[in-house]
Coordinates of C-alpha atoms and ligand atoms in Angstrom, one line a residue:
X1 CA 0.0 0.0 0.0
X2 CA 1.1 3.5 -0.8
X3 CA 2.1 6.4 1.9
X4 CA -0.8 8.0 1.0
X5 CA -3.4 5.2 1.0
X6 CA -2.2 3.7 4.5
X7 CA -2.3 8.1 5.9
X8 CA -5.7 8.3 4.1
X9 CA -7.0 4.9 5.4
X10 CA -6.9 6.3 9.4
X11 CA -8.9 9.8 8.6
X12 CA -12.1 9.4 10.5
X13 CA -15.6 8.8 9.0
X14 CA -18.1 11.3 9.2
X15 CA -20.2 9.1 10.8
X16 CA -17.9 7.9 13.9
X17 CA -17.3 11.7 14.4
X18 CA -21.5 12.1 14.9
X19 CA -20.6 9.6 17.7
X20 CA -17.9 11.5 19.5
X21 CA -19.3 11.8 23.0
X22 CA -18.2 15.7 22.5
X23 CA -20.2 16.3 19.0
X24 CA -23.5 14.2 19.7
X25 CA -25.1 16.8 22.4
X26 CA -24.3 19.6 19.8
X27 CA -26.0 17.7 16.7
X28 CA -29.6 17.5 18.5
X29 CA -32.7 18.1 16.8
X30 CA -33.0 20.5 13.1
X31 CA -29.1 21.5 14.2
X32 CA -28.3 18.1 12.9
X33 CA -28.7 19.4 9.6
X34 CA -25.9 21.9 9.1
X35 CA -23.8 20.2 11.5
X36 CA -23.3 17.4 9.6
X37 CA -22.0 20.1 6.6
X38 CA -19.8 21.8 9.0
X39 CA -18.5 18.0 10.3
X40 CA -18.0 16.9 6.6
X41 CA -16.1 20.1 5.6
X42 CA -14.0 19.2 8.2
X43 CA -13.4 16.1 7.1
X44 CA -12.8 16.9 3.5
X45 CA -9.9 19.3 4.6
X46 CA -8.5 17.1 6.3
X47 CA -8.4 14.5 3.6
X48 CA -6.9 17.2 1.9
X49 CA -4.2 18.0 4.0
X50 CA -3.3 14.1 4.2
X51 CA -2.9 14.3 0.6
X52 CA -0.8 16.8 -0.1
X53 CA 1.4 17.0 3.0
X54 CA 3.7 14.3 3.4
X55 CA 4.4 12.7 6.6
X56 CA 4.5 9.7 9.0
X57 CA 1.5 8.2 9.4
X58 CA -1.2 9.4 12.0
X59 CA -3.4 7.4 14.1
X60 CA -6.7 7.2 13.9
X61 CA -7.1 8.2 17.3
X62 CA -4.9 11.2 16.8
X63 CA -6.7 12.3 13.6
X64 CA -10.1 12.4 15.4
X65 CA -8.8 14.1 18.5
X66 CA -7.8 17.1 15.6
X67 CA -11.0 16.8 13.4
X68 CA -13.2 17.3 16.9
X69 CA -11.1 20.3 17.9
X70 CA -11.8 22.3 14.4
X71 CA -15.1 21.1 15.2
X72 CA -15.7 22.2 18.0
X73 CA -13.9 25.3 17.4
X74 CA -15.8 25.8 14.1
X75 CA -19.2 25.6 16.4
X76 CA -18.0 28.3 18.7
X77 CA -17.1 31.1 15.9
X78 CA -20.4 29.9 14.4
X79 CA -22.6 29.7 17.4
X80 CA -21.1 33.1 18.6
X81 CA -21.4 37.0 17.2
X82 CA -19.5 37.5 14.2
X83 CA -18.7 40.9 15.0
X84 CA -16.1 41.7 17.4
X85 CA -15.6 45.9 19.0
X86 CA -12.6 47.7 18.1
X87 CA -10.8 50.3 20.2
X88 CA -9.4 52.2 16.8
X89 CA -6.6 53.4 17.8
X90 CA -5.2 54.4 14.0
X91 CA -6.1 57.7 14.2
X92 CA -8.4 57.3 11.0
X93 CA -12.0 59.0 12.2
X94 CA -14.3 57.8 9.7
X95 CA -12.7 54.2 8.8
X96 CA -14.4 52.3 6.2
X97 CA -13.1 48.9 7.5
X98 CA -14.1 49.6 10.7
X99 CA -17.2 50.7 10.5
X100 CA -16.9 55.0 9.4
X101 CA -18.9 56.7 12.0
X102 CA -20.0 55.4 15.2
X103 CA -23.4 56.6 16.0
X104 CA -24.7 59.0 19.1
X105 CA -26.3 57.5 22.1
X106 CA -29.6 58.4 21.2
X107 CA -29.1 57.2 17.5
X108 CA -28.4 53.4 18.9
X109 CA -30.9 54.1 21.8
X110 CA -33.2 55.1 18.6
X111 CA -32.7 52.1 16.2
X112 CA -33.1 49.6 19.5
X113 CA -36.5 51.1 20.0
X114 CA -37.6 50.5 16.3
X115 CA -36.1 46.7 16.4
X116 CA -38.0 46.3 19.6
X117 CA -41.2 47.8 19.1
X118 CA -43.4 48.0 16.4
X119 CA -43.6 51.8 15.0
X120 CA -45.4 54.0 12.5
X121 CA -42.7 53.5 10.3
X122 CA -45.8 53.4 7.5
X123 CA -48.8 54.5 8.9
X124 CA -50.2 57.8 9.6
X125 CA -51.4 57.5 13.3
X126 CA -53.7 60.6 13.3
X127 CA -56.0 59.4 10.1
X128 CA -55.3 55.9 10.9
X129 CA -54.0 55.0 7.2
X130 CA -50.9 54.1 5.4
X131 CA -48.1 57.2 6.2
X132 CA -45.2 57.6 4.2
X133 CA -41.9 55.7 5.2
X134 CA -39.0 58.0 6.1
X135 CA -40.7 61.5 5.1
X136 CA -40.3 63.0 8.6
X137 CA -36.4 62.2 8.8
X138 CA -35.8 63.7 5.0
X139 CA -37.6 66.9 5.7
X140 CA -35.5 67.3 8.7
X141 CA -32.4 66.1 6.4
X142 CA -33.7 68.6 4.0
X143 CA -34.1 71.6 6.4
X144 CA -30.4 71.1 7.2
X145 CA -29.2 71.4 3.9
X146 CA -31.2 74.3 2.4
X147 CA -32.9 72.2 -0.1
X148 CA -37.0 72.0 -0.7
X149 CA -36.7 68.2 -0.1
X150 CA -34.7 65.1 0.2
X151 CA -34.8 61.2 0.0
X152 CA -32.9 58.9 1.9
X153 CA -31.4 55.7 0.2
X154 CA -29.2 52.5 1.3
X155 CA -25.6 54.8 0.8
X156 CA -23.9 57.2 -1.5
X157 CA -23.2 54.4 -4.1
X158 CA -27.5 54.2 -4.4
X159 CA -28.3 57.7 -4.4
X160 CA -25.4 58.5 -6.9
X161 CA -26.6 55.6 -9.1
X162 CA -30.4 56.3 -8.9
X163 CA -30.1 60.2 -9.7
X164 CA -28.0 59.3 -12.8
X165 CA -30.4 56.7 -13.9
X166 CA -33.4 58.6 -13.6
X167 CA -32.3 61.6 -15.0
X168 CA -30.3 60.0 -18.1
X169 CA -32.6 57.2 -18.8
X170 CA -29.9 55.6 -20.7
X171 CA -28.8 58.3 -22.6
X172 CA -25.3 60.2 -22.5
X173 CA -23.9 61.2 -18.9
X174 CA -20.5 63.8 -18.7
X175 CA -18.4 63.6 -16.6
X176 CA -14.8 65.5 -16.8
X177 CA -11.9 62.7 -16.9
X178 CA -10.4 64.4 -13.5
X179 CA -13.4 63.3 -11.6
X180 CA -13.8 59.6 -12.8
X181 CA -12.8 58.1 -9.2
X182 CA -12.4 54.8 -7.3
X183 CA -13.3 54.9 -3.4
X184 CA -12.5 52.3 -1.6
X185 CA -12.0 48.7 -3.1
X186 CA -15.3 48.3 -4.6
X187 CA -16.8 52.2 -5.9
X188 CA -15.6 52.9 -8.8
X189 CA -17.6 55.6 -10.7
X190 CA -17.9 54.4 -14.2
X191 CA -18.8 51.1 -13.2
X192 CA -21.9 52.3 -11.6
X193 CA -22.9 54.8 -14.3
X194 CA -22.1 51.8 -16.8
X195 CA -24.7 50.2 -14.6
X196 CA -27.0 52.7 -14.8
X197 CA -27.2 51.8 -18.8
X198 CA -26.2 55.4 -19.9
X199 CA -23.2 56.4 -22.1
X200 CA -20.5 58.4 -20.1
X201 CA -19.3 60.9 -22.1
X202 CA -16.0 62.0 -20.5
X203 CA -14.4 65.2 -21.1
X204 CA -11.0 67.4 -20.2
X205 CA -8.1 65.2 -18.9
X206 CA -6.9 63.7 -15.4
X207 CA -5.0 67.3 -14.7
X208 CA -7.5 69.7 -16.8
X209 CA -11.0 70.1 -17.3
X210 CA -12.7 73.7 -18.5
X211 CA -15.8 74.9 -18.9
X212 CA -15.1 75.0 -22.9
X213 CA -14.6 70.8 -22.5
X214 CA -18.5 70.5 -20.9
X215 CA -19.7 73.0 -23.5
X216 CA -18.5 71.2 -26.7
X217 CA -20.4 68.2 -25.4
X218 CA -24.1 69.2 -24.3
X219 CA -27.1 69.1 -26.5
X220 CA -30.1 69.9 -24.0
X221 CA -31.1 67.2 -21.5
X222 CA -27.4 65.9 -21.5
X223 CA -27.0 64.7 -18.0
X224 CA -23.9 66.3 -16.0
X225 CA -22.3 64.6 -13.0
X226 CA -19.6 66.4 -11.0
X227 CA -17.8 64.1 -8.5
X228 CA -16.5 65.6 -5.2
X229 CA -12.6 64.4 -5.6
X230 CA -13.0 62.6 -1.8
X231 CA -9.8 60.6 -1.5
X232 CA -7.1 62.6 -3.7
X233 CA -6.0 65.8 -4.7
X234 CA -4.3 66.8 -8.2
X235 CA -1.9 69.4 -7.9
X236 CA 0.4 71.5 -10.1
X237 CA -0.7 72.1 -14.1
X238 CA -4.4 72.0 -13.7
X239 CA -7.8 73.5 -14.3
X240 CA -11.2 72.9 -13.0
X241 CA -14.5 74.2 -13.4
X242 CA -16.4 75.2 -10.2
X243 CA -19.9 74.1 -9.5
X244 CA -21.4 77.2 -10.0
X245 CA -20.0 77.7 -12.8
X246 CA -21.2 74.4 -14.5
X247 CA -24.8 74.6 -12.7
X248 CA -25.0 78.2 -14.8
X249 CA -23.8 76.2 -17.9
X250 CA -26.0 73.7 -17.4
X251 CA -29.0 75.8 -16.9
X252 CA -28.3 77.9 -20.0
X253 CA -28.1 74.1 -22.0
X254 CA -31.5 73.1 -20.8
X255 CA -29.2 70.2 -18.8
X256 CA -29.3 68.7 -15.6
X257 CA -26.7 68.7 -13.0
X258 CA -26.0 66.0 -10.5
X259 CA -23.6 67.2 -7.6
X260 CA -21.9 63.6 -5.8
X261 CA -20.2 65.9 -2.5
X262 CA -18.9 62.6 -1.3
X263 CA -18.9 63.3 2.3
X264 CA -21.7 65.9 2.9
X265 CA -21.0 68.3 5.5
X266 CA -23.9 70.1 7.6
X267 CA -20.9 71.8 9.8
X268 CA -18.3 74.1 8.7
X269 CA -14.9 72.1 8.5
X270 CA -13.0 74.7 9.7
X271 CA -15.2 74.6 13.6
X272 CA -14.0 70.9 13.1
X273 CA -10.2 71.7 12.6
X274 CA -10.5 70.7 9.3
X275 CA -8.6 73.6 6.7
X276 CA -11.1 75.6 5.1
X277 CA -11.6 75.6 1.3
X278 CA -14.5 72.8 1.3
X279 CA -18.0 73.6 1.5
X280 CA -21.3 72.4 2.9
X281 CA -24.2 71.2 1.8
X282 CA -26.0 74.0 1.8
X283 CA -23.5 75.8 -0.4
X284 CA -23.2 73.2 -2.5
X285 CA -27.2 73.3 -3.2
X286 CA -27.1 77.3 -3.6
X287 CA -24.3 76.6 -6.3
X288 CA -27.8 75.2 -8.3
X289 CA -27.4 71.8 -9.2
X290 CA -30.8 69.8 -9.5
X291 CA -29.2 66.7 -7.7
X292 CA -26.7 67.0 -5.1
X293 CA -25.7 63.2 -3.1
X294 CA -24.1 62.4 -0.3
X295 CA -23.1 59.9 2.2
X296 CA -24.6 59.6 5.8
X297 CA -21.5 58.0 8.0
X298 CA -18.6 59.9 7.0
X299 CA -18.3 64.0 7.9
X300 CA -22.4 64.1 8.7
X301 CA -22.0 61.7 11.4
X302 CA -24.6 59.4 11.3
X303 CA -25.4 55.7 9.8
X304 CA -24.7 54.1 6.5
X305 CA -27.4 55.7 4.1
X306 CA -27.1 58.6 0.9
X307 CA -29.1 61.4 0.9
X308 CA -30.6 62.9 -2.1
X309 CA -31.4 66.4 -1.9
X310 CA -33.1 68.8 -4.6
X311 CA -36.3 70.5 -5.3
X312 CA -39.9 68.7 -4.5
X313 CA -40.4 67.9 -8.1
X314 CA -36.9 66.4 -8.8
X315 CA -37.3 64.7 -5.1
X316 CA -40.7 63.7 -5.4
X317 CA -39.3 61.8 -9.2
X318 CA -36.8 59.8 -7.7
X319 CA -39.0 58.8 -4.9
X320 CA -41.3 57.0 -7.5
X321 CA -38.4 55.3 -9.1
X322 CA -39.2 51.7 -9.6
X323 CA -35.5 51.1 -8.2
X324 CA -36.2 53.2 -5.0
X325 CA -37.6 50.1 -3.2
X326 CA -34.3 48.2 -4.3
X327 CA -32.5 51.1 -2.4
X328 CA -34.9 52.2 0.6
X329 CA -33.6 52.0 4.1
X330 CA -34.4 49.8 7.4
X331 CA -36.4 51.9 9.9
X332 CA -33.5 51.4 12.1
X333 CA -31.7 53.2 9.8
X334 CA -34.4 55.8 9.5
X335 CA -34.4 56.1 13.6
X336 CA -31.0 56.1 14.2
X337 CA -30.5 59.0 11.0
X338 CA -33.4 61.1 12.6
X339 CA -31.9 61.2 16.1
X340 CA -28.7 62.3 14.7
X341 CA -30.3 65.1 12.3
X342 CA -32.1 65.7 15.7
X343 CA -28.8 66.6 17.2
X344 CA -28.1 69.2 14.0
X345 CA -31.3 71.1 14.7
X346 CA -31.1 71.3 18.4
X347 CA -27.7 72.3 18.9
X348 CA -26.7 76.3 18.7
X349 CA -23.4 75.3 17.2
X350 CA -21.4 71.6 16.7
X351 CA -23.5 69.0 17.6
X352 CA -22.8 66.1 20.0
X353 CA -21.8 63.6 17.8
X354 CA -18.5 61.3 18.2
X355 CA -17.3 61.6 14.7
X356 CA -17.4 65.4 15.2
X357 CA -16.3 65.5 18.6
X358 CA -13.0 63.7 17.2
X359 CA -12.1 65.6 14.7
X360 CA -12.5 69.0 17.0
X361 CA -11.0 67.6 19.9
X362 CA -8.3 70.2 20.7
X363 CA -4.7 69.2 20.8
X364 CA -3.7 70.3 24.4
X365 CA -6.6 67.7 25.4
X366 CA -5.5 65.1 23.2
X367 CA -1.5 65.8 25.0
X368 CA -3.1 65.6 28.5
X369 CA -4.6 62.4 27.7
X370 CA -1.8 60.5 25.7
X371 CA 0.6 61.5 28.6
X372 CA -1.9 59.7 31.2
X373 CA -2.5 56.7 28.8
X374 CA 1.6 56.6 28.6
X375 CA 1.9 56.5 32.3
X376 CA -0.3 54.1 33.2
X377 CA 1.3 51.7 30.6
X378 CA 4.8 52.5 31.5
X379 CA 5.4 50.5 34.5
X380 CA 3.2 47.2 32.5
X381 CA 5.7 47.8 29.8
X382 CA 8.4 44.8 29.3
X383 CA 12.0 45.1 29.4
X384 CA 13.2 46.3 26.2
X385 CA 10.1 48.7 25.6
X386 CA 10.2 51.9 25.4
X387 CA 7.4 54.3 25.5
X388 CA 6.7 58.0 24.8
X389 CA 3.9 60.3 23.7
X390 CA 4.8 61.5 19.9
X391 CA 3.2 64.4 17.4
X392 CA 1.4 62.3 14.8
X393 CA -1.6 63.4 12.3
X394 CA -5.0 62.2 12.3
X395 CA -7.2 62.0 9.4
X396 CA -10.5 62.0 8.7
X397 CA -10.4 58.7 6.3
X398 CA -13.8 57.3 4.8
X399 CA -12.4 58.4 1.6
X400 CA -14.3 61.5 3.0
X401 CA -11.7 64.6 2.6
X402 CA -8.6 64.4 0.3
X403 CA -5.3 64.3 1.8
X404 CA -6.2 66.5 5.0
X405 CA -4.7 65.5 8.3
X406 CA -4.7 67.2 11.2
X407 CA -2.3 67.2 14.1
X408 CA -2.1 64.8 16.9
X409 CA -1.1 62.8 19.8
X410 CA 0.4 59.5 19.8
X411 CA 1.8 57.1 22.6
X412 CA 4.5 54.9 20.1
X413 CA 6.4 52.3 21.6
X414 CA 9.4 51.0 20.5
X415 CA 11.0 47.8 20.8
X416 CA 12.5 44.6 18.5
X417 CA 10.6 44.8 15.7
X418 CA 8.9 41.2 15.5
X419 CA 7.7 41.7 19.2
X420 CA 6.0 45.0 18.4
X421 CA 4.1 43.0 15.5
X422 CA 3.4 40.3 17.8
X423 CA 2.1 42.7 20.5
X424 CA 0.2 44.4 17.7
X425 CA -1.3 40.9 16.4
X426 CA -1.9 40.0 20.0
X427 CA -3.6 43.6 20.2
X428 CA -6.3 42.8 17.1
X429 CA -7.2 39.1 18.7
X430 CA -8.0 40.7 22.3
X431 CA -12.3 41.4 22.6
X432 CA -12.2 44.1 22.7
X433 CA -9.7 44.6 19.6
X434 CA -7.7 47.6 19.5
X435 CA -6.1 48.2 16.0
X436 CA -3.1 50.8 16.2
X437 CA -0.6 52.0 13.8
X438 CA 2.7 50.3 12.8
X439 CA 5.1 51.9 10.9
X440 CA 9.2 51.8 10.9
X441 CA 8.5 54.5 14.1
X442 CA 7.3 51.8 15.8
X443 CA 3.9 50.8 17.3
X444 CA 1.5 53.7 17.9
X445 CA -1.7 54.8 19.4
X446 CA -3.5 57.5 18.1
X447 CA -5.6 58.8 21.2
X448 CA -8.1 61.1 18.8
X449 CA -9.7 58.0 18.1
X450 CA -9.9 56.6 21.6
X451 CA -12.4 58.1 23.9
X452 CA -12.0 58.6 27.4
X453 CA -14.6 56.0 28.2
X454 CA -12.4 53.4 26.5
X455 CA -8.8 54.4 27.9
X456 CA -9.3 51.3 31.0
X457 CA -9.7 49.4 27.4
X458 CA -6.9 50.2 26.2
X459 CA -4.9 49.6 29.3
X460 CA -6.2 46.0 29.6
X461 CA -5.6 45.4 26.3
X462 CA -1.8 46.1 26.2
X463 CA -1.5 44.4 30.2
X464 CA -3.1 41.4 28.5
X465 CA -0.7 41.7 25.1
X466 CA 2.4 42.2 27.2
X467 CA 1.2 39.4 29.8
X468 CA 0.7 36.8 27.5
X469 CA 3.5 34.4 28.1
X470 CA 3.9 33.3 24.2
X471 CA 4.9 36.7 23.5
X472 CA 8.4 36.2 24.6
X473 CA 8.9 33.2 23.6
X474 CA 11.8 32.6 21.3
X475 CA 12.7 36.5 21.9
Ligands
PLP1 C1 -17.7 57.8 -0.2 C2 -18.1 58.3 -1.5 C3 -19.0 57.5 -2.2 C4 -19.6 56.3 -1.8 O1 -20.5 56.5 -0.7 P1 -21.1 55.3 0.1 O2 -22.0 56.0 1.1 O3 -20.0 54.6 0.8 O4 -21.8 54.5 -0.9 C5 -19.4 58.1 -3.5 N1 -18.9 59.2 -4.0 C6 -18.0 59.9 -3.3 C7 -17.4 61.2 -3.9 C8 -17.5 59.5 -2.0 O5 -16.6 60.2 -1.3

């Protein structure tokens, strides 16, 4: 008999591991069902392994002993949440990858509330018949931004998508060559206007784009898209044509104008520490374009949805989209958006909201509290470590606002650089996580991203990564 046959000859059956005294009380009742796929998986990569990886021969006994631990393992991930709390520590505010804004009290309180309970998410309660979903939040939305009304949608992506759609209908779409961007790993601009069935038209170049380029192009009811540049800035030879200028263009042409502002601010970025030279919503929708899009978890603070804003006929189109219902939002969406809008309206000037509060926090604050974050790790700190509060810059992230940064505090440690990776990779696996930055500087903790609140967090995090005994081994 071959190697192979005599290894492949002890790998358990499926059916003696349903036995195991440890896997029987688990495979009870309908759990029986995908059980036995998650048993047989097992199984199958373990066949695999057998075959491809030569070596003496395993028992029987021995190869059961492993397929019940990846079992058993496998029914703990799968039986538990698949989510697990980060303590973000990068220094990125509005992280896509973990999660861009995190909401307000009352905006989780909110969308609790609406899982709980039943609501009149639908139904007028005065009159006693069928209301209109999400109306109350989008005139709120609307209020905000200066415009006569608003819809809210699943995210940007949506609203972007749906504006084009309706207003092309499949015909040509222009958009200047400078603008045509990716965000993130899976937003790339002309794959959702290819999506939308229209033909882009693109004009100017990466670098240059003038008014001259849109005019050459438009025949009335062209449909214009300008794309807030988000995540990267083009510097030296270049030319651009302002929103205004284009909505005046485009008015003259008889064309209309879709405005994607990315990010959406309802606050001035400057209050937030953020330099001037972008502008809000509101300006963006006196600049009189008929569309203008943006996202609801990056600058605006709030949960993943995209906002549509324009006049009530425009608004009032869209909203009878046969695609809007593809798009539309869960009400604890809807709750958790209107609690943070709430904030907007109530406050006299920046509202309560942690994504704001971040980005504003000032930088004497942010010193006070890296210096007492650095001395209570200090004396946890293992020989060889050294620690020490550092100047860093924050950014906003969420592919929400170019290249700005802004300064910041940092407690970086330094020590041989495979234990600083292991402390780091020992860092991610703790519940909570806390995900910091690594560069050739060492290992860093951006505290504009950690709240007060969570500083015990952090603490126990690094006392646990540093206590770990596997972490020195072999150093
Ligand atoms: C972020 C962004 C999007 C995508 O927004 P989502 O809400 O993530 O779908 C689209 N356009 C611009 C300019 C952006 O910055």
């Amino acid at each position: 008999m071959s190697d192979l046959q005599s290894r492949l000859r002890e790998l358990p059956q499926v059916s003696v591991l349903f036995e195991d005294e440890r896997l029987a009380p688990l495979m009870t009742g309908r759990r029986r069902g995908w059980m036995t796929r998650v048993i047989q998986g097992v199984v199958d990569d373990l066949r695999l392994e057998l075959r491809e990886v030569a070596g003496p021969v395993r028992s029987r006994a021995d190869l059961v002993e492993v397929a019940v631990g990846r079992i058993l393992a496998r029914h703990r991930v799968l039986t538990g949440k698949s989510w697990t709390r980060v303590l973000n520590g990068t220094g990125v505010v509005v992280h896509t990858n973990l999660g861009r804004s995190c909401h307000p009290a009352e905006a989780a309180e909110a969308a609790r509330q609406t899982a709980l309970y039943n609501s009149d998410l639908e139904f007028d309660l005065s009159s006693g018949t069928r209301g209109h979903r999400g109306r109350a939040v989008e005139e709120k939305a609307a209020l905000l931004a200066g415009a006569e009304d608003a819809l809210v949608v699943n995210n940007n992506a949506a609203a972007v998508w749906l504006a084009v759609r309706h207003l092309s209908r499949g015909g040509r779409v222009v958009l200047s060559r400078g603008e045509v961007v990716a965000i993130g790993g899976s937003f790339k601009m002309h794959e959702i206007l290819a999506e939308t069935g229209c033909e882009l038209v693109e004009v100017g170049t990466t670098n240059r784009t003038s008014l001259e380029d849109y005019r050459e192009v438009l025949q009335s009811g062209t449909t214009v898209l300008k794309v807030h540049r988000s995540n990267f800035v083009v510097e030296g030879f270049t030319e651009d044509v302002t929103l205004a200028e284009l909505a005046d263009l485009c008015r003259a042409a008889d064309c209309p104008l879709i405005y994607d502002a990315g990010s959406g601010a309802l606050h001035p970025y400057e209050e937030i520490g953020l330099p001037s030279g972008e502008t809000l919503l509101a300006e963006d929708l006196a600049a009189g374009p008929d569309v203008v899009t943006c996202s609801g978890d990056k600058l605006l603070g709030g949960c993943q949805a995209g906002i549509l804003f324009g006049g009530g006929e425009m608004i009032a189109g869209l909203r009878k989209h046969p695609m809007r219902r593809a798009f539309r939002v869960d009400k604890t969406t809807l709750a958790a958006l209107d609690a943070v809008l709430t904030r907007y309206l109530v406050a006299e000037d920046r509202p309560a909201l942690p994504t704001l509060d971040q980005l504003a926090r000032p930088l004497d604050q942010l010193e006070e509290k890296a210096g007492r974050l650095l001395n209570e790790l200090l004396p946890l700190a293992p020989a060889g470590w050294t620690g020490a509060v550092v100047p860093g810059r924050s950014s906003v992230g969420g592919g929400s606002f170019s290249t700005a940064s802004i300064e910041s505090r940092l407690v970086r440690w330094k020590a041989d650089k495979a234990r600083l990776e292991r402390c780091h990779q020992r860092l991610r696996m703790g519940d909570p996580a806390l995900v910091g930055r690594m560069n050739q500087d060492g290992l860093a903790v951006d505290v504009r991203t950690i709240t007060e609140e969570e500083l015990p967090l952090v603490i126990a995090a690094f006392k646990a990564a540093w206590a770990d005994p596997p972490s020195e081994a072999g150093d």
